[in-house]
Amino acid sequence: MWANPDWRGTLYPAGGGGLEEYARVFSAVEGNTTFYSGVPRPETVAAWARQAPPGFRFCFKLPASLTHERRLVGIETGFEAFLDALSPLHDRLGPMMVQLPRDFGSEELPRLEALLTRWPAGIPCAVEVRHAEFFHKGSAEVALNRLLISLGVDRVMLDVRPLFSTPAGGHPGLLKARSEKPKRPLHVLSTGASPMVRFIGHFDGEINERHFAPWIERLALWIKQGKTPYLMVHTPDNRQAPALARRLHSRLAEQCSLPPLPAFPGEAQASLFPS
């Protein structure tokens, strides 16, 4: 997401808050809008194409109508229509995410295989499973990982450890986030060329730092191996997500030769008009 009014005054200047400003700081975005809204309108995609620089990457989610309502059955026409709608952005697509329902189990893996075998070669893909049986290192998880490795498809690594590290304590933001994210073990495995990590942070910065520390070495290793990892950062209500992303980027930059992130436009504006 990039349209968040809560980021005005930090990431965005007052009154701002669009993709063009977002892309001045960050190089990729998790595109949730397509998950909920489906196929975007041509004028919307054209606007995204104008606003995003060449090196920017969109990581859109497949529409829920295909993954959750139809459960990957008979989706050929809808899938093609979705890809066609995004054609102006095909040179700027990061891994497109296939987020599967929590009850999508091993018996439905042939449906996933049918989709992935016809997946366009030029568009990266990442699959996020949520069924508990894919996290027990048993036959279901072995079959899933073999399928992804054989096709060079990445498995999304959803790290919810910070989110569930403390009691919610009646905090509405934590309660809501926990209801939306499955509490599953973290299995760190790169099955393709673009490992994707979705780091779901806490309100407590020390908790986030502690849980992110092991990722630094792993992300640095993948970069050294020539892979292109994607790190998507969330917080319970996402108000602090840009600041957390900047902090985690700086921690990783200590181990890798990463350029620093540009200053947040909103903070730069605030410094021009001190109170």
PDB file of C-alpha atoms in Angstrom:
ATOM      1  CA  MET A   1       0.000   0.000   0.000  1.00  0.00           C
ATOM      2  CA  TRP A   2       1.104   3.571  -0.502  1.00  0.00           C
ATOM      3  CA  ALA A   3      -2.075   5.611   0.153  1.00  0.00           C
ATOM      4  CA  ASN A   4      -2.108   6.108   3.910  1.00  0.00           C
ATOM      5  CA  PRO A   5      -3.071   9.509   5.352  1.00  0.00           C
ATOM      6  CA  ASP A   6      -1.413   8.543   8.649  1.00  0.00           C
ATOM      7  CA  TRP A   7       1.962   8.933   6.928  1.00  0.00           C
ATOM      8  CA  ARG A   8       1.482  12.651   6.302  1.00  0.00           C
ATOM      9  CA  GLY A   9       4.022  14.615   8.249  1.00  0.00           C
ATOM     10  CA  THR A  10       6.576  11.803   8.124  1.00  0.00           C
ATOM     11  CA  LEU A  11       6.825   9.886   4.849  1.00  0.00           C
ATOM     12  CA  TYR A  12       4.560  12.380   3.086  1.00  0.00           C
ATOM     13  CA  PRO A  13       4.283  16.141   3.340  1.00  0.00           C
ATOM     14  CA  ALA A  14       1.049  17.619   4.638  1.00  0.00           C
ATOM     15  CA  GLY A  15      -1.612  17.224   1.981  1.00  0.00           C
ATOM     16  CA  GLY A  16       0.479  14.687   0.037  1.00  0.00           C
ATOM     17  CA  GLY A  17       0.516  10.959  -0.089  1.00  0.00           C
ATOM     18  CA  GLY A  18       0.708   9.263  -3.469  1.00  0.00           C
ATOM     19  CA  LEU A  19       2.655   6.638  -5.339  1.00  0.00           C
ATOM     20  CA  GLU A  20       5.058   9.147  -6.878  1.00  0.00           C
ATOM     21  CA  GLU A  21       6.123  10.384  -3.436  1.00  0.00           C
ATOM     22  CA  TYR A  22       6.296   6.858  -2.047  1.00  0.00           C
ATOM     23  CA  ALA A  23       8.539   5.739  -4.914  1.00  0.00           C
ATOM     24  CA  ARG A  24      11.017   8.534  -4.172  1.00  0.00           C
ATOM     25  CA  VAL A  25      11.918   6.692  -0.974  1.00  0.00           C
ATOM     26  CA  PHE A  26      11.112   3.004  -1.362  1.00  0.00           C
ATOM     27  CA  SER A  27      11.823   0.730  -4.313  1.00  0.00           C
ATOM     28  CA  ALA A  28       8.916  -1.726  -4.035  1.00  0.00           C
ATOM     29  CA  VAL A  29       5.367  -1.941  -2.730  1.00  0.00           C
ATOM     30  CA  GLU A  30       3.020  -4.735  -1.748  1.00  0.00           C
ATOM     31  CA  GLY A  31      -0.061  -4.191  -3.878  1.00  0.00           C
ATOM     32  CA  ASN A  32      -3.045  -5.126  -1.732  1.00  0.00           C
ATOM     33  CA  THR A  33      -5.495  -3.137  -3.834  1.00  0.00           C
ATOM     34  CA  THR A  34      -5.746  -5.857  -6.497  1.00  0.00           C
ATOM     35  CA  PHE A  35      -6.498  -8.506  -3.863  1.00  0.00           C
ATOM     36  CA  TYR A  36      -9.629  -6.688  -2.733  1.00  0.00           C
ATOM     37  CA  SER A  37     -10.649  -4.785  -5.859  1.00  0.00           C
ATOM     38  CA  GLY A  38      -9.685  -7.230  -8.593  1.00  0.00           C
ATOM     39  CA  VAL A  39      -8.679  -6.152 -12.075  1.00  0.00           C
ATOM     40  CA  PRO A  40      -7.651  -2.474 -12.027  1.00  0.00           C
ATOM     41  CA  ARG A  41      -9.033  -0.028 -14.562  1.00  0.00           C
ATOM     42  CA  PRO A  42      -6.826   0.918 -17.548  1.00  0.00           C
ATOM     43  CA  GLU A  43      -6.620   4.559 -16.472  1.00  0.00           C
ATOM     44  CA  THR A  44      -5.497   3.480 -12.997  1.00  0.00           C
ATOM     45  CA  VAL A  45      -2.710   1.290 -14.364  1.00  0.00           C
ATOM     46  CA  ALA A  46      -1.656   4.063 -16.751  1.00  0.00           C
ATOM     47  CA  ALA A  47      -1.359   6.440 -13.800  1.00  0.00           C
ATOM     48  CA  TRP A  48       0.752   3.946 -11.866  1.00  0.00           C
ATOM     49  CA  ALA A  49       3.000   3.529 -14.887  1.00  0.00           C
ATOM     50  CA  ARG A  50       3.520   7.307 -15.113  1.00  0.00           C
ATOM     51  CA  GLN A  51       4.238   7.723 -11.433  1.00  0.00           C
ATOM     52  CA  ALA A  52       6.648   4.838 -10.834  1.00  0.00           C
ATOM     53  CA  PRO A  53      10.282   5.099 -11.976  1.00  0.00           C
ATOM     54  CA  PRO A  54      11.875   2.303 -14.055  1.00  0.00           C
ATOM     55  CA  GLY A  55      13.582   0.637 -11.097  1.00  0.00           C
ATOM     56  CA  PHE A  56      10.447   0.484  -8.975  1.00  0.00           C
ATOM     57  CA  ARG A  57       8.726  -2.877  -8.443  1.00  0.00           C
ATOM     58  CA  PHE A  58       5.041  -3.596  -7.856  1.00  0.00           C
ATOM     59  CA  CYS A  59       4.288  -6.812  -5.962  1.00  0.00           C
ATOM     60  CA  PHE A  60       0.583  -7.186  -6.630  1.00  0.00           C
ATOM     61  CA  LYS A  61      -1.586  -9.866  -5.082  1.00  0.00           C
ATOM     62  CA  LEU A  62      -3.734 -12.051  -7.277  1.00  0.00           C
ATOM     63  CA  PRO A  63      -7.397 -11.036  -6.792  1.00  0.00           C
ATOM     64  CA  ALA A  64      -9.219 -12.796  -3.965  1.00  0.00           C
ATOM     65  CA  SER A  65     -11.928 -13.655  -6.482  1.00  0.00           C
ATOM     66  CA  LEU A  66      -9.452 -16.079  -8.054  1.00  0.00           C
ATOM     67  CA  THR A  67      -7.655 -17.386  -4.966  1.00  0.00           C
ATOM     68  CA  HIS A  68     -10.362 -17.374  -2.296  1.00  0.00           C
ATOM     69  CA  GLU A  69     -13.722 -17.411  -4.069  1.00  0.00           C
ATOM     70  CA  ARG A  70     -12.843 -19.746  -6.940  1.00  0.00           C
ATOM     71  CA  ARG A  71      -9.902 -21.391  -5.154  1.00  0.00           C
ATOM     72  CA  LEU A  72      -7.886 -21.476  -8.423  1.00  0.00           C
ATOM     73  CA  VAL A  73     -10.582 -23.483 -10.227  1.00  0.00           C
ATOM     74  CA  GLY A  74     -11.535 -22.331 -13.723  1.00  0.00           C
ATOM     75  CA  ILE A  75      -9.652 -19.067 -13.425  1.00  0.00           C
ATOM     76  CA  GLU A  76      -7.876 -19.088 -16.797  1.00  0.00           C
ATOM     77  CA  THR A  77      -9.916 -16.250 -18.284  1.00  0.00           C
ATOM     78  CA  GLY A  78      -9.797 -14.141 -15.129  1.00  0.00           C
ATOM     79  CA  PHE A  79      -6.071 -14.695 -14.728  1.00  0.00           C
ATOM     80  CA  GLU A  80      -5.364 -13.653 -18.318  1.00  0.00           C
ATOM     81  CA  ALA A  81      -7.548 -10.569 -17.935  1.00  0.00           C
ATOM     82  CA  PHE A  82      -5.643  -9.615 -14.785  1.00  0.00           C
ATOM     83  CA  LEU A  83      -2.256  -9.966 -16.490  1.00  0.00           C
ATOM     84  CA  ASP A  84      -3.462  -8.062 -19.560  1.00  0.00           C
ATOM     85  CA  ALA A  85      -4.655  -5.187 -17.389  1.00  0.00           C
ATOM     86  CA  LEU A  86      -1.186  -4.915 -15.840  1.00  0.00           C
ATOM     87  CA  SER A  87       0.648  -5.070 -19.180  1.00  0.00           C
ATOM     88  CA  PRO A  88       1.840  -1.404 -18.991  1.00  0.00           C
ATOM     89  CA  LEU A  89       3.701  -2.411 -15.821  1.00  0.00           C
ATOM     90  CA  HIS A  90       5.175  -5.730 -16.901  1.00  0.00           C
ATOM     91  CA  ASP A  91       8.689  -4.236 -16.883  1.00  0.00           C
ATOM     92  CA  ARG A  92       8.165  -3.159 -13.266  1.00  0.00           C
ATOM     93  CA  LEU A  93       6.591  -6.219 -11.713  1.00  0.00           C
ATOM     94  CA  GLY A  94       8.231  -7.802  -8.703  1.00  0.00           C
ATOM     95  CA  PRO A  95       6.990 -11.171  -7.464  1.00  0.00           C
ATOM     96  CA  MET A  96       3.238 -11.353  -7.929  1.00  0.00           C
ATOM     97  CA  MET A  97       1.745 -12.940  -4.827  1.00  0.00           C
ATOM     98  CA  VAL A  98      -0.634 -15.865  -4.799  1.00  0.00           C
ATOM     99  CA  GLN A  99      -2.016 -15.646  -1.261  1.00  0.00           C
ATOM    100  CA  LEU A 100      -4.029 -18.768  -0.535  1.00  0.00           C
ATOM    101  CA  PRO A 101      -6.888 -19.237   1.969  1.00  0.00           C
ATOM    102  CA  ARG A 102      -6.172 -20.619   5.425  1.00  0.00           C
ATOM    103  CA  ASP A 103      -8.026 -23.833   4.570  1.00  0.00           C
ATOM    104  CA  PHE A 104      -6.293 -24.368   1.201  1.00  0.00           C
ATOM    105  CA  GLY A 105      -4.531 -27.677   1.928  1.00  0.00           C
ATOM    106  CA  SER A 106      -2.394 -30.291   0.241  1.00  0.00           C
ATOM    107  CA  GLU A 107      -5.321 -31.925  -1.544  1.00  0.00           C
ATOM    108  CA  GLU A 108      -5.654 -28.715  -3.571  1.00  0.00           C
ATOM    109  CA  LEU A 109      -1.981 -28.490  -4.563  1.00  0.00           C
ATOM    110  CA  PRO A 110      -2.769 -29.793  -8.096  1.00  0.00           C
ATOM    111  CA  ARG A 111      -4.768 -26.587  -8.628  1.00  0.00           C
ATOM    112  CA  LEU A 112      -1.772 -24.508  -7.592  1.00  0.00           C
ATOM    113  CA  GLU A 113       0.507 -26.568  -9.829  1.00  0.00           C
ATOM    114  CA  ALA A 114      -1.830 -26.014 -12.792  1.00  0.00           C
ATOM    115  CA  LEU A 115      -1.629 -22.262 -12.266  1.00  0.00           C
ATOM    116  CA  LEU A 116       2.129 -22.142 -11.769  1.00  0.00           C
ATOM    117  CA  THR A 117       2.936 -24.299 -14.793  1.00  0.00           C
ATOM    118  CA  ARG A 118       1.200 -21.787 -17.076  1.00  0.00           C
ATOM    119  CA  TRP A 119       2.606 -18.764 -15.275  1.00  0.00           C
ATOM    120  CA  PRO A 120       4.310 -16.324 -17.716  1.00  0.00           C
ATOM    121  CA  ALA A 121       8.069 -16.751 -17.658  1.00  0.00           C
ATOM    122  CA  GLY A 122       8.794 -13.034 -17.495  1.00  0.00           C
ATOM    123  CA  ILE A 123       6.727 -12.345 -14.368  1.00  0.00           C
ATOM    124  CA  PRO A 124       8.089 -13.480 -10.976  1.00  0.00           C
ATOM    125  CA  CYS A 125       5.728 -15.301  -8.643  1.00  0.00           C
ATOM    126  CA  ALA A 126       5.579 -15.914  -4.896  1.00  0.00           C
ATOM    127  CA  VAL A 127       3.110 -18.162  -3.077  1.00  0.00           C
ATOM    128  CA  GLU A 128       1.875 -17.584   0.466  1.00  0.00           C
ATOM    129  CA  VAL A 129       0.273 -20.597   2.126  1.00  0.00           C
ATOM    130  CA  ARG A 130      -1.542 -20.390   5.457  1.00  0.00           C
ATOM    131  CA  HIS A 131      -2.832 -23.908   6.119  1.00  0.00           C
ATOM    132  CA  ALA A 132      -1.233 -25.408   9.232  1.00  0.00           C
ATOM    133  CA  GLU A 133      -0.188 -28.605   7.456  1.00  0.00           C
ATOM    134  CA  PHE A 134       2.337 -26.682   5.350  1.00  0.00           C
ATOM    135  CA  PHE A 135       4.259 -25.733   8.494  1.00  0.00           C
ATOM    136  CA  HIS A 136       4.832 -29.149  10.101  1.00  0.00           C
ATOM    137  CA  LYS A 137       7.708 -30.317   7.873  1.00  0.00           C
ATOM    138  CA  GLY A 138       5.628 -33.323   6.885  1.00  0.00           C
ATOM    139  CA  SER A 139       4.570 -34.701   3.513  1.00  0.00           C
ATOM    140  CA  ALA A 140       2.358 -31.707   2.689  1.00  0.00           C
ATOM    141  CA  GLU A 141       5.149 -29.197   3.194  1.00  0.00           C
ATOM    142  CA  VAL A 142       7.650 -31.379   1.352  1.00  0.00           C
ATOM    143  CA  ALA A 143       5.290 -31.598  -1.627  1.00  0.00           C
ATOM    144  CA  LEU A 144       4.722 -27.831  -1.612  1.00  0.00           C
ATOM    145  CA  ASN A 145       8.412 -26.975  -1.415  1.00  0.00           C
ATOM    146  CA  ARG A 146       9.317 -29.455  -4.148  1.00  0.00           C
ATOM    147  CA  LEU A 147       6.683 -27.942  -6.417  1.00  0.00           C
ATOM    148  CA  LEU A 148       7.935 -24.395  -5.835  1.00  0.00           C
ATOM    149  CA  ILE A 149      11.607 -25.321  -6.230  1.00  0.00           C
ATOM    150  CA  SER A 150      10.956 -27.262  -9.440  1.00  0.00           C
ATOM    151  CA  LEU A 151       9.249 -24.240 -10.984  1.00  0.00           C
ATOM    152  CA  GLY A 152      11.514 -21.562  -9.496  1.00  0.00           C
ATOM    153  CA  VAL A 153       8.650 -19.989  -7.569  1.00  0.00           C
ATOM    154  CA  ASP A 154       9.297 -18.262  -4.258  1.00  0.00           C
ATOM    155  CA  ARG A 155       7.528 -19.159  -1.042  1.00  0.00           C
ATOM    156  CA  VAL A 156       6.479 -16.097   0.934  1.00  0.00           C
ATOM    157  CA  MET A 157       7.962 -16.114   4.429  1.00  0.00           C
ATOM    158  CA  LEU A 158       5.417 -14.524   6.768  1.00  0.00           C
ATOM    159  CA  ASP A 159       7.197 -13.543   9.977  1.00  0.00           C
ATOM    160  CA  VAL A 160       4.546 -12.856  12.602  1.00  0.00           C
ATOM    161  CA  ARG A 161       6.810 -13.510  15.610  1.00  0.00           C
ATOM    162  CA  PRO A 162       6.962  -9.839  16.672  1.00  0.00           C
ATOM    163  CA  LEU A 163       3.194  -9.452  16.384  1.00  0.00           C
ATOM    164  CA  PHE A 164       2.485 -12.407  18.680  1.00  0.00           C
ATOM    165  CA  SER A 165       5.427 -11.894  21.042  1.00  0.00           C
ATOM    166  CA  THR A 166       3.411 -10.229  23.831  1.00  0.00           C
ATOM    167  CA  PRO A 167      -0.138 -10.380  25.140  1.00  0.00           C
ATOM    168  CA  ALA A 168      -2.435  -8.070  23.210  1.00  0.00           C
ATOM    169  CA  GLY A 169      -3.475  -6.433  26.463  1.00  0.00           C
ATOM    170  CA  GLY A 170      -6.688  -5.099  24.977  1.00  0.00           C
ATOM    171  CA  HIS A 171      -4.822  -2.974  22.441  1.00  0.00           C
ATOM    172  CA  PRO A 172      -7.211  -2.638  19.467  1.00  0.00           C
ATOM    173  CA  GLY A 173      -4.407  -2.414  16.902  1.00  0.00           C
ATOM    174  CA  LEU A 174      -2.755  -5.611  18.099  1.00  0.00           C
ATOM    175  CA  LEU A 175      -6.064  -7.421  18.399  1.00  0.00           C
ATOM    176  CA  LYS A 176      -7.091  -6.504  14.855  1.00  0.00           C
ATOM    177  CA  ALA A 177      -3.726  -7.393  13.339  1.00  0.00           C
ATOM    178  CA  ARG A 178      -3.666 -10.750  15.107  1.00  0.00           C
ATOM    179  CA  SER A 179      -7.137 -11.566  13.835  1.00  0.00           C
ATOM    180  CA  GLU A 180      -5.970 -10.941  10.264  1.00  0.00           C
ATOM    181  CA  LYS A 181      -2.624 -12.754  10.362  1.00  0.00           C
ATOM    182  CA  PRO A 182      -2.277 -16.513  10.948  1.00  0.00           C
ATOM    183  CA  LYS A 183      -0.016 -17.565  13.806  1.00  0.00           C
ATOM    184  CA  ARG A 184       2.255 -19.953  11.944  1.00  0.00           C
ATOM    185  CA  PRO A 185       5.872 -21.029  12.511  1.00  0.00           C
ATOM    186  CA  LEU A 186       8.516 -19.255  10.477  1.00  0.00           C
ATOM    187  CA  HIS A 187      10.233 -21.547   7.986  1.00  0.00           C
ATOM    188  CA  VAL A 188      13.111 -19.742   6.285  1.00  0.00           C
ATOM    189  CA  LEU A 189      13.560 -21.196   2.824  1.00  0.00           C
ATOM    190  CA  SER A 190      14.415 -19.624  -0.513  1.00  0.00           C
ATOM    191  CA  THR A 191      12.765 -21.661  -3.264  1.00  0.00           C
ATOM    192  CA  GLY A 192      13.354 -19.152  -6.080  1.00  0.00           C
ATOM    193  CA  ALA A 193      15.445 -16.177  -7.147  1.00  0.00           C
ATOM    194  CA  SER A 194      13.452 -13.495  -5.299  1.00  0.00           C
ATOM    195  CA  PRO A 195      12.914 -14.502  -1.666  1.00  0.00           C
ATOM    196  CA  MET A 196      10.021 -12.554  -0.179  1.00  0.00           C
ATOM    197  CA  VAL A 197       9.798 -11.763   3.523  1.00  0.00           C
ATOM    198  CA  ARG A 198       6.699 -10.161   5.027  1.00  0.00           C
ATOM    199  CA  PHE A 199       7.824  -8.869   8.422  1.00  0.00           C
ATOM    200  CA  ILE A 200       4.848  -8.092  10.675  1.00  0.00           C
ATOM    201  CA  GLY A 201       6.212  -5.844  13.374  1.00  0.00           C
ATOM    202  CA  HIS A 202       5.068  -4.850  16.847  1.00  0.00           C
ATOM    203  CA  PHE A 203       4.502  -1.413  18.344  1.00  0.00           C
ATOM    204  CA  ASP A 204       7.589  -2.023  20.503  1.00  0.00           C
ATOM    205  CA  GLY A 205      10.765  -1.127  18.586  1.00  0.00           C
ATOM    206  CA  GLU A 206      13.019  -3.319  20.747  1.00  0.00           C
ATOM    207  CA  ILE A 207      10.894  -6.361  19.947  1.00  0.00           C
ATOM    208  CA  ASN A 208      11.161  -5.611  16.233  1.00  0.00           C
ATOM    209  CA  GLU A 209      14.943  -5.169  16.437  1.00  0.00           C
ATOM    210  CA  ARG A 210      15.361  -8.463  18.260  1.00  0.00           C
ATOM    211  CA  HIS A 211      13.305 -10.476  15.807  1.00  0.00           C
ATOM    212  CA  PHE A 212      14.817  -8.809  12.758  1.00  0.00           C
ATOM    213  CA  ALA A 213      18.439  -9.401  13.805  1.00  0.00           C
ATOM    214  CA  PRO A 214      18.654 -12.971  12.363  1.00  0.00           C
ATOM    215  CA  TRP A 215      17.234 -11.725   9.064  1.00  0.00           C
ATOM    216  CA  ILE A 216      20.225  -9.463   8.491  1.00  0.00           C
ATOM    217  CA  GLU A 217      22.643 -12.326   7.935  1.00  0.00           C
ATOM    218  CA  ARG A 218      20.172 -14.299   5.823  1.00  0.00           C
ATOM    219  CA  LEU A 219      19.227 -11.371   3.576  1.00  0.00           C
ATOM    220  CA  ALA A 220      22.893 -10.483   3.152  1.00  0.00           C
ATOM    221  CA  LEU A 221      23.631 -14.078   2.171  1.00  0.00           C
ATOM    222  CA  TRP A 222      20.889 -14.116  -0.455  1.00  0.00           C
ATOM    223  CA  ILE A 223      22.173 -10.854  -1.898  1.00  0.00           C
ATOM    224  CA  LYS A 224      25.706 -12.279  -2.024  1.00  0.00           C
ATOM    225  CA  GLN A 225      24.301 -15.332  -3.845  1.00  0.00           C
ATOM    226  CA  GLY A 226      22.892 -13.062  -6.555  1.00  0.00           C
ATOM    227  CA  LYS A 227      19.290 -13.294  -5.435  1.00  0.00           C
ATOM    228  CA  THR A 228      16.941 -10.326  -5.142  1.00  0.00           C
ATOM    229  CA  PRO A 229      15.139 -10.501  -1.811  1.00  0.00           C
ATOM    230  CA  TYR A 230      12.031  -8.432  -1.151  1.00  0.00           C
ATOM    231  CA  LEU A 231      11.310  -7.212   2.375  1.00  0.00           C
ATOM    232  CA  MET A 232       7.768  -6.014   3.065  1.00  0.00           C
ATOM    233  CA  VAL A 233       7.349  -4.328   6.441  1.00  0.00           C
ATOM    234  CA  HIS A 234       4.108  -3.995   8.383  1.00  0.00           C
ATOM    235  CA  THR A 235       3.147  -2.772  11.844  1.00  0.00           C
ATOM    236  CA  PRO A 236      -0.187  -3.525  13.571  1.00  0.00           C
ATOM    237  CA  ASP A 237      -1.917  -0.397  12.244  1.00  0.00           C
ATOM    238  CA  ASN A 238       0.822   0.422   9.698  1.00  0.00           C
ATOM    239  CA  ARG A 239       1.271   3.958  11.027  1.00  0.00           C
ATOM    240  CA  GLN A 240       4.872   3.198  11.962  1.00  0.00           C
ATOM    241  CA  ALA A 241       5.580   0.947   8.968  1.00  0.00           C
ATOM    242  CA  PRO A 242       7.689   3.472   6.943  1.00  0.00           C
ATOM    243  CA  ALA A 243       9.829   4.347   9.965  1.00  0.00           C
ATOM    244  CA  LEU A 244      10.317   0.667  10.781  1.00  0.00           C
ATOM    245  CA  ALA A 245      11.219  -0.089   7.162  1.00  0.00           C
ATOM    246  CA  ARG A 246      13.823   2.680   7.239  1.00  0.00           C
ATOM    247  CA  ARG A 247      15.288   1.344  10.480  1.00  0.00           C
ATOM    248  CA  LEU A 248      15.499  -2.221   9.210  1.00  0.00           C
ATOM    249  CA  HIS A 249      17.038  -1.005   5.948  1.00  0.00           C
ATOM    250  CA  SER A 250      19.741   0.832   7.875  1.00  0.00           C
ATOM    251  CA  ARG A 251      20.479  -2.285   9.914  1.00  0.00           C
ATOM    252  CA  LEU A 252      20.829  -4.356   6.748  1.00  0.00           C
ATOM    253  CA  ALA A 253      22.973  -1.680   5.094  1.00  0.00           C
ATOM    254  CA  GLU A 254      25.529  -2.198   7.843  1.00  0.00           C
ATOM    255  CA  GLN A 255      26.199  -5.651   6.380  1.00  0.00           C
ATOM    256  CA  CYS A 256      25.573  -4.982   2.678  1.00  0.00           C
ATOM    257  CA  SER A 257      26.587  -2.254   0.278  1.00  0.00           C
ATOM    258  CA  LEU A 258      23.108  -0.753   0.096  1.00  0.00           C
ATOM    259  CA  PRO A 259      22.577   2.910  -0.690  1.00  0.00           C
ATOM    260  CA  PRO A 260      20.849   4.903   2.066  1.00  0.00           C
ATOM    261  CA  LEU A 261      17.176   5.646   1.718  1.00  0.00           C
ATOM    262  CA  PRO A 262      16.302   9.232   0.756  1.00  0.00           C
ATOM    263  CA  ALA A 263      14.895  11.486   3.441  1.00  0.00           C
ATOM    264  CA  PHE A 264      11.165  11.296   4.020  1.00  0.00           C
ATOM    265  CA  PRO A 265       9.549  14.258   2.193  1.00  0.00           C
ATOM    266  CA  GLY A 266       7.254  14.976   5.128  1.00  0.00           C
ATOM    267  CA  GLU A 267      10.125  15.238   7.570  1.00  0.00           C
ATOM    268  CA  ALA A 268      12.036  17.485   5.186  1.00  0.00           C
ATOM    269  CA  GLN A 269       9.014  19.769   4.928  1.00  0.00           C
ATOM    270  CA  ALA A 270       8.657  19.892   8.707  1.00  0.00           C
ATOM    271  CA  SER A 271      12.291  20.956   9.079  1.00  0.00           C
ATOM    272  CA  LEU A 272      11.614  23.952   6.821  1.00  0.00           C
ATOM    273  CA  PHE A 273       8.820  25.147   9.087  1.00  0.00           C
ATOM    274  CA  PRO A 274       9.928  24.445  12.666  1.00  0.00           C
ATOM    275  CA  SER A 275       7.393  25.036  15.375  1.00  0.00           C
TER     276      SER A 275
END
